[in-house]
Structures are given as structure tokens and as C-alpha cells.
Tab-separated table of C-alpha atoms in Angstrom:
chain	number	residue	atom	x	y	z
J	1	MET	CA	-12.151	-43.350	-17.657
J	2	ALA	CA	-8.440	-42.824	-18.252
J	3	SER	CA	-8.998	-40.482	-21.184
J	4	VAL	CA	-11.475	-38.463	-19.188
J	5	ARG	CA	-8.962	-38.011	-16.409
J	6	GLN	CA	-6.365	-36.834	-18.857
J	7	ASN	CA	-8.810	-34.273	-20.196
J	8	THR	CA	-9.369	-32.996	-16.701
J	9	ALA	CA	-5.698	-32.402	-16.205
J	10	GLN	CA	-5.498	-30.611	-19.531
J	11	ASP	CA	-8.475	-28.461	-18.728
J	12	GLU	CA	-6.916	-27.425	-15.483
J	13	ASN	CA	-3.776	-26.394	-17.271
J	14	THR	CA	-5.583	-24.344	-19.862
J	15	VAL	CA	-7.612	-22.620	-17.194
J	16	ARG	CA	-4.484	-21.766	-15.326
J	17	ASP	CA	-2.605	-20.558	-18.396
J	18	GLU	CA	-5.431	-18.558	-19.890
J	19	PRO	CA	-5.200	-15.393	-17.777
J	20	ALA	CA	-1.456	-15.113	-18.312
J	21	GLY	CA	-2.054	-15.133	-22.069
J	22	ARG	CA	-4.488	-12.247	-21.880
J	23	PRO	CA	-2.975	-8.929	-20.932
J	24	ALA	CA	-5.559	-7.183	-18.804
J	25	ARG	CA	-7.863	-9.110	-16.518
J	26	THR	CA	-7.213	-11.523	-13.706
J	27	ARG	CA	-9.820	-14.231	-13.989
J	28	LEU	CA	-11.481	-14.548	-10.601
J	29	ILE	CA	-14.027	-17.257	-11.351
J	30	SER	CA	-11.752	-20.139	-12.259
J	31	GLY	CA	-11.495	-23.038	-9.837
J	32	PRO	CA	-12.723	-22.241	-6.318
J	33	GLY	CA	-13.885	-18.836	-7.584
J	34	MET	CA	-16.796	-20.569	-9.335
J	35	LEU	CA	-18.024	-21.989	-6.036
J	36	LEU	CA	-17.762	-18.527	-4.472
J	37	VAL	CA	-19.808	-16.995	-7.304
J	38	TRP	CA	-22.480	-19.654	-6.821
J	39	LEU	CA	-22.715	-19.098	-3.067
J	40	TYR	CA	-22.678	-15.313	-3.427
J	41	GLY	CA	-25.349	-15.609	-6.110
J	42	VAL	CA	-27.518	-17.645	-3.748
J	43	MET	CA	-27.026	-15.050	-1.011
J	44	VAL	CA	-27.932	-12.227	-3.408
J	45	VAL	CA	-31.213	-13.919	-4.298
J	46	GLY	CA	-31.871	-14.797	-0.658
J	47	ALA	CA	-31.081	-11.406	0.860
J	48	VAL	CA	-32.580	-9.218	-1.880
J	49	SER	CA	-35.841	-11.125	-2.318
J	50	ARG	CA	-36.287	-11.428	1.426
J	51	SER	CA	-35.704	-7.742	2.135
J	52	VAL	CA	-37.846	-6.618	-0.825
J	53	TYR	CA	-40.729	-8.739	0.445
J	54	GLN	CA	-40.314	-7.621	4.054
J	55	ILE	CA	-39.917	-3.941	3.221
J	56	ALA	CA	-42.904	-4.072	0.882
J	57	THR	CA	-45.222	-5.855	3.311
J	58	GLY	CA	-44.308	-4.484	6.732
J	59	PHE	CA	-41.364	-2.117	6.882
J	60	ASP	CA	-42.566	-0.532	10.140
J	61	ARG	CA	-42.387	-3.787	12.050
J	62	ALA	CA	-38.570	-3.938	12.054
J	63	PRO	CA	-37.110	-1.122	9.931
J	64	LEU	CA	-33.536	-1.601	11.165
J	65	ALA	CA	-33.501	-5.359	10.517
J	66	TYR	CA	-35.020	-5.046	7.043
J	67	SER	CA	-32.701	-2.205	6.032
J	68	LEU	CA	-29.684	-4.229	7.140
J	69	SER	CA	-30.881	-7.200	5.084
J	70	ALA	CA	-31.266	-4.948	2.049
J	71	LEU	CA	-27.766	-3.541	2.613
J	72	ALA	CA	-26.394	-7.096	2.850
J	73	GLY	CA	-28.111	-7.917	-0.434
J	74	VAL	CA	-26.526	-4.914	-2.163
J	75	VAL	CA	-23.061	-5.820	-0.864
J	76	TYR	CA	-23.486	-9.425	-2.001
J	77	GLY	CA	-24.624	-8.240	-5.414
J	78	PHE	CA	-21.605	-5.990	-5.846
J	79	ILE	CA	-19.156	-8.723	-4.805
J	80	THR	CA	-20.760	-11.181	-7.233
J	81	TYR	CA	-20.404	-8.618	-10.023
J	82	THR	CA	-16.734	-7.936	-9.276
J	83	LEU	CA	-15.935	-11.661	-9.138
J	84	VAL	CA	-17.580	-12.297	-12.504
J	85	ARG	CA	-15.988	-9.240	-14.094
J	86	GLY	CA	-12.445	-10.030	-12.982
J	87	GLY	CA	-9.377	-7.829	-13.238
J	88	GLU	CA	-7.139	-6.231	-10.683
J	89	ARG	CA	-9.370	-3.296	-9.800
J	90	ALA	CA	-12.369	-5.583	-9.418
J	91	ARG	CA	-10.262	-7.850	-7.233
J	92	ARG	CA	-9.343	-4.944	-4.953
J	93	ALA	CA	-12.922	-3.708	-4.813
J	94	ALA	CA	-14.049	-7.220	-3.944
J	95	LEU	CA	-11.396	-7.414	-1.192
J	96	VAL	CA	-12.678	-4.196	0.370
J	97	CYS	CA	-16.296	-5.323	0.140
J	98	CYS	CA	-15.577	-8.750	1.589
J	99	ALA	CA	-13.786	-7.097	4.514
J	100	ALA	CA	-16.785	-4.763	4.963
J	101	GLU	CA	-19.087	-7.763	4.731
J	102	LEU	CA	-17.131	-9.604	7.418
J	103	VAL	CA	-17.232	-6.548	9.690
J	104	GLY	CA	-20.962	-6.264	9.015
J	105	VAL	CA	-21.665	-9.892	9.863
J	106	LEU	CA	-19.619	-9.729	13.060
J	107	THR	CA	-21.132	-6.396	14.124
J	108	VAL	CA	-24.739	-7.309	13.383
J	109	GLY	CA	-24.236	-10.824	14.750
J	110	THR	CA	-22.930	-9.470	18.056
J	111	TRP	CA	-25.552	-6.720	18.064
J	112	THR	CA	-28.409	-9.231	17.740
J	113	LEU	CA	-27.017	-11.272	20.625
J	114	VAL	CA	-26.341	-8.315	22.949
J	115	GLU	CA	-29.429	-6.235	22.175
J	116	PRO	CA	-32.160	-8.546	20.813
J	117	SER	CA	-34.840	-5.915	21.498
J	118	ALA	CA	-33.486	-3.775	18.648
J	119	PHE	CA	-34.455	-6.567	16.252
J	120	PRO	CA	-38.129	-7.581	16.386
J	121	ASP	CA	-37.459	-9.666	13.277
J	122	ALA	CA	-34.324	-11.431	12.060
J	123	THR	CA	-31.872	-10.090	9.473
J	124	VAL	CA	-29.691	-12.073	7.103
J	125	TRP	CA	-26.796	-11.422	9.471
J	126	SER	CA	-28.587	-12.228	12.758
J	127	ASP	CA	-26.661	-14.556	15.069
J	128	TYR	CA	-23.735	-14.532	12.619
J	129	GLY	CA	-25.955	-15.887	9.844
J	130	MET	CA	-27.194	-18.948	11.706
J	131	GLY	CA	-30.419	-18.958	9.645
J	132	TYR	CA	-28.264	-19.450	6.555
J	133	ILE	CA	-26.151	-22.260	8.033
J	134	PHE	CA	-23.411	-19.716	8.876
J	135	ILE	CA	-22.665	-19.121	5.189
J	136	PRO	CA	-22.674	-15.305	5.781
J	137	VAL	CA	-19.703	-15.555	8.146
J	138	LEU	CA	-17.813	-18.330	6.318
J	139	LEU	CA	-18.212	-16.807	2.856
J	140	PRO	CA	-16.237	-13.557	3.371
J	141	LEU	CA	-13.419	-15.484	5.070
J	142	SER	CA	-13.024	-17.908	2.156
J	143	ALA	CA	-13.476	-15.087	-0.363
J	144	LEU	CA	-10.743	-12.995	1.282
J	145	TYR	CA	-8.452	-16.025	1.198
J	146	TRP	CA	-9.245	-16.691	-2.456
J	147	LEU	CA	-8.841	-13.063	-3.541
J	148	ARG	CA	-5.459	-12.807	-1.844
J	149	ALA	CA	-4.354	-16.081	-3.424
J	150	SER	CA	-5.442	-14.766	-6.841
J	151	ARG	CA	-2.915	-11.970	-6.597
J	152	THR	CA	0.062	-14.180	-5.762
J	153	ARG	CA	-1.009	-16.631	-8.467
J	154	GLN	CA	-0.951	-13.976	-11.192
J	155	PRO	CA	1.466	-11.237	-10.197
J	156	ASP	CA	1.822	-9.843	-13.736
J	157	ALA	CA	-1.900	-9.148	-14.052
J	158	SER	CA	-1.671	-5.813	-12.288
D	1	MET	CA	-49.010	-35.197	-1.826
D	2	LEU	CA	-46.985	-32.006	-1.748
D	3	ASP	CA	-45.278	-33.001	1.506
D	4	ALA	CA	-44.243	-36.369	0.084
D	5	LEU	CA	-42.882	-34.683	-3.034
D	6	THR	CA	-40.986	-32.157	-0.925
D	7	LEU	CA	-39.402	-35.001	1.027
D	8	VAL	CA	-38.468	-36.940	-2.131
D	9	THR	CA	-37.009	-33.861	-3.836
D	10	GLY	CA	-35.010	-32.953	-0.728
D	11	VAL	CA	-33.571	-36.458	-0.409
D	12	ALA	CA	-32.801	-36.597	-4.142
D	13	ALA	CA	-31.022	-33.231	-3.874
D	14	LEU	CA	-28.904	-34.521	-0.994
D	15	LEU	CA	-28.018	-37.686	-2.958
D	16	LEU	CA	-27.026	-35.511	-5.916
D	17	ALA	CA	-24.871	-33.417	-3.589
D	18	LEU	CA	-23.156	-36.533	-2.240
D	19	TRP	CA	-22.594	-37.886	-5.734
D	20	CYS	CA	-21.080	-34.649	-7.059
D	21	GLY	CA	-19.125	-34.277	-3.832
D	22	TRP	CA	-17.677	-37.735	-4.440
D	23	ALA	CA	-16.630	-36.655	-7.950
D	24	ALA	CA	-14.954	-33.589	-6.451
D	25	PHE	CA	-13.226	-35.760	-3.862
D	26	ARG	CA	-11.811	-37.882	-6.697
D	27	ASP	CA	-10.668	-34.702	-8.472
D	28	GLN	CA	-13.091	-35.113	-11.374
D	29	PRO	CA	-15.436	-32.704	-13.172
D	30	THR	CA	-19.152	-33.414	-13.516
D	31	LYS	CA	-19.910	-35.799	-16.376
D	32	ASP	CA	-22.904	-36.904	-18.435
D	33	TRP	CA	-24.232	-39.135	-15.679
D	34	HIS	CA	-24.138	-36.297	-13.193
D	35	PHE	CA	-26.111	-34.136	-15.593
D	36	ILE	CA	-28.676	-36.899	-16.025
D	37	GLY	CA	-28.933	-36.974	-12.232
D	38	MET	CA	-29.415	-33.207	-12.196
D	39	ALA	CA	-32.136	-33.587	-14.844
D	40	VAL	CA	-33.969	-36.064	-12.604
D	41	VAL	CA	-33.818	-33.686	-9.625
D	42	LEU	CA	-34.865	-30.791	-11.875
D	43	LEU	CA	-37.846	-32.841	-13.065
D	44	LEU	CA	-38.874	-33.423	-9.442
D	45	ALA	CA	-38.623	-29.684	-8.775
D	46	LEU	CA	-40.731	-28.986	-11.863
D	47	VAL	CA	-43.429	-31.453	-10.788
D	48	GLN	CA	-43.362	-29.831	-7.356
D	49	LEU	CA	-43.776	-26.389	-8.915
D	50	VAL	CA	-46.776	-27.542	-10.968
D	51	ILE	CA	-48.447	-29.363	-8.074
D	52	GLY	CA	-47.791	-26.408	-5.763
D	53	VAL	CA	-49.413	-23.969	-8.200
D	54	VAL	CA	-52.352	-26.337	-8.718
D	55	ALA	CA	-52.801	-26.604	-4.941
D	56	LEU	CA	-52.858	-22.786	-4.730
D	57	ALA	CA	-55.344	-22.582	-7.605
D	58	ARG	CA	-57.630	-25.003	-5.797
D	59	GLY	CA	-57.742	-22.622	-2.850
D	60	ASP	CA	-55.241	-24.145	-0.404
D	61	LYS	CA	-53.316	-21.569	1.619
D	62	PRO	CA	-49.685	-21.949	2.707
D	63	ASP	CA	-49.102	-21.208	6.405
D	64	GLN	CA	-46.589	-18.430	5.792
D	65	GLY	CA	-48.149	-16.746	2.788
D	66	THR	CA	-48.631	-17.371	-0.910
D	67	THR	CA	-45.933	-14.965	-2.147
D	68	ILE	CA	-43.178	-16.595	-0.120
D	69	PHE	CA	-44.378	-20.052	-1.130
D	70	VAL	CA	-44.296	-19.244	-4.854
D	71	ALA	CA	-40.908	-17.508	-4.520
D	72	TYR	CA	-39.417	-20.597	-2.884
D	73	LEU	CA	-41.006	-22.895	-5.498
D	74	LEU	CA	-39.386	-20.831	-8.266
D	75	GLY	CA	-36.070	-20.723	-6.401
D	76	ALA	CA	-36.112	-24.494	-5.951
D	77	PHE	CA	-36.804	-24.935	-9.658
D	78	ALA	CA	-33.991	-22.574	-10.739
D	79	CYS	CA	-31.408	-23.878	-8.271
D	80	ILE	CA	-30.138	-27.024	-10.024
D	81	PRO	CA	-29.975	-25.626	-13.593
D	82	ALA	CA	-27.983	-22.616	-12.374
D	83	ALA	CA	-25.485	-24.798	-10.516
D	84	GLY	CA	-25.415	-27.209	-13.472
D	85	PHE	CA	-24.462	-24.518	-15.979
D	86	MET	CA	-21.764	-23.237	-13.645
D	87	SER	CA	-20.298	-26.722	-13.378
D	88	LEU	CA	-20.376	-26.878	-17.187
D	89	ALA	CA	-18.364	-23.668	-17.322
D	90	GLU	CA	-15.838	-24.945	-14.788
D	91	ARG	CA	-14.551	-28.312	-16.005
D	92	THR	CA	-12.510	-29.146	-12.891
D	93	ARG	CA	-13.265	-30.605	-9.479
D	94	TRP	CA	-14.505	-27.149	-8.481
D	95	GLY	CA	-17.366	-27.520	-10.947
D	96	SER	CA	-18.334	-30.681	-9.067
D	97	VAL	CA	-18.120	-28.834	-5.740
D	98	THR	CA	-20.399	-26.122	-7.159
D	99	ALA	CA	-22.949	-28.735	-8.302
D	100	ALA	CA	-22.781	-30.378	-4.859
D	101	ALA	CA	-23.384	-26.994	-3.227
D	102	GLY	CA	-26.388	-26.609	-5.533
D	103	GLY	CA	-27.816	-29.874	-4.199
D	104	ILE	CA	-27.346	-28.739	-0.597
D	105	VAL	CA	-28.986	-25.379	-1.298
D	106	LEU	CA	-31.959	-27.164	-2.878
D	107	ALA	CA	-32.268	-29.474	0.145
D	108	VAL	CA	-32.357	-26.409	2.425
D	109	LEU	CA	-34.997	-24.815	0.181
D	110	GLU	CA	-37.099	-27.987	0.476
D	111	VAL	CA	-36.948	-27.838	4.275
D	112	ARG	CA	-38.080	-24.211	4.115
D	113	LEU	CA	-40.845	-25.122	1.647
D	114	TYR	CA	-42.087	-27.758	4.080
D	115	ASP	CA	-42.250	-25.143	6.850
D	116	ILE	CA	-43.890	-22.530	4.619
D	117	TRP	CA	-46.580	-24.945	3.454
D	118	GLY	CA	-47.114	-26.006	7.059
D	119	GLY	CA	-46.984	-29.783	6.656
């Protein structure tokens, strides 16, 4: 047990030191970043497969809702890619997209509550993502926090 | 049969999530025993996939459509290995958190599968 714990501490150190050793890219998937990639990956699969199925089988029923789900899927996909890729430019792109995602969730969430008749069927972002245990609204907040922390952690990476 | 398996897999996924969450709480990465636990849950998901496909082949119809049912079966099967590999790549407590999140996602998928099948 003791030796395992020691290894853990060492691993953490190497993970933290690694990006400083390499010149170019800030590593965005170490530590909490890995959890973010997992959750974003799940949302990509969820949003994309759902909107593909809905658009393929009955686009006319709720075109606005299905298009918004597809858009959400694309945004999630791009953020996942930037997180995995790493680097300062990717980090900035991810920041912008997460902010856009947050605006999208809040807008669509409010929209579905104020004007339910515009949405005959639910989107990924309906009711602030309640159908996805509020992950859609919590995820951009934690991602924004993490991406900002990544800059202060590795200031020389830019 | 399928409903019972869905329940068992969902509960097992939640237990796995608790176990990995406990490891994260103690600031530890996932270890061999956690991966054996993941293998058990993965096996349950595999059995569920096979039995689900057999049920479809025998002519049973899920309430909410065959395509969605199969998609969720595949998603449930892929969930734990994906989270497991990510926790292998991240040998800190955050790998354990990721594995725990994988268990929770699988549990949610099982609830959805139950609804889709119409149990």
C-alpha cells in the first residue's frame, strides 16, 4: 500500500512537470482535464447520435429542436478535440467555445421554459439540460474554470 | 430476463462508481482490483448486449424503437472500457473520478434502456 501511494505522488509530479519540459503545447487533459474529456465525449456521443437519429427519422416534427441538438453536438465535438490536442491556441479556442456553449445552454434553456410551443420535442439543452442531469450547464462552467487555471499553471507555454 | 439484467448491471455500475469514487476520495489512482471490477461490469453489459440482440431476433419489439434500443445497448457496452482506458492514462485521483463518472453514466444508460424496452 505504502509503495503504491508513493508512486501516485511521483506520477503526479511527472504529470505536472511534463508540459514545462516540452516547449510548445500546454497539456489540457492531465488531472481534472481527463474527467472533462470523458464527460464531453459522452455528450458528443449523446447529442450527435440523438440528433442524427431524430433528423433522419422525423426532421419535420421539430426542426428547430433537432437542429439545436445537432449544433450542440458539433460544439461538444470541437471542444473535445481542442482539449485532447492541447496547446495555447487550442486552449483559447476551447475557452471561446465553452463560453458559447454556456450562452447556448442558458438561452435555449430559458427559451424552452418561456416558449414551450416552439419546441414540440426536447433538445439536449432543454430546461438547462435537465434530461442529462444538468451536465450541459455544469460542464461549461467547470471547463471554463479549468481552462483558466491551465493558463496560470503554465504561464511559459504561450 | 432482460429487465433483471438491466437492474443488476445498473446496480453494479453504481457500486463501481462508489468504489472508484472512494479511491478518488483517498487520493488514489485506480488499481488492479478496480479494473477487475470494471471487467465484471463490462461482462454484465456484454451479456446484456447478447441477450438484447437475441430478444430482438426472436421478434420482441422495444417500446421506443429498435434503433434506439441497439444504440443504447452498444453505448452501455462501450461505456466502461472507454472510462477504464482513460483512468489508465491518468494515474492520479482524477483517473478514479473519471472511472466513477463512467459508472454513473452506465447507470443512467441502464435506466434509459429499461424505459426504451418498456419493462
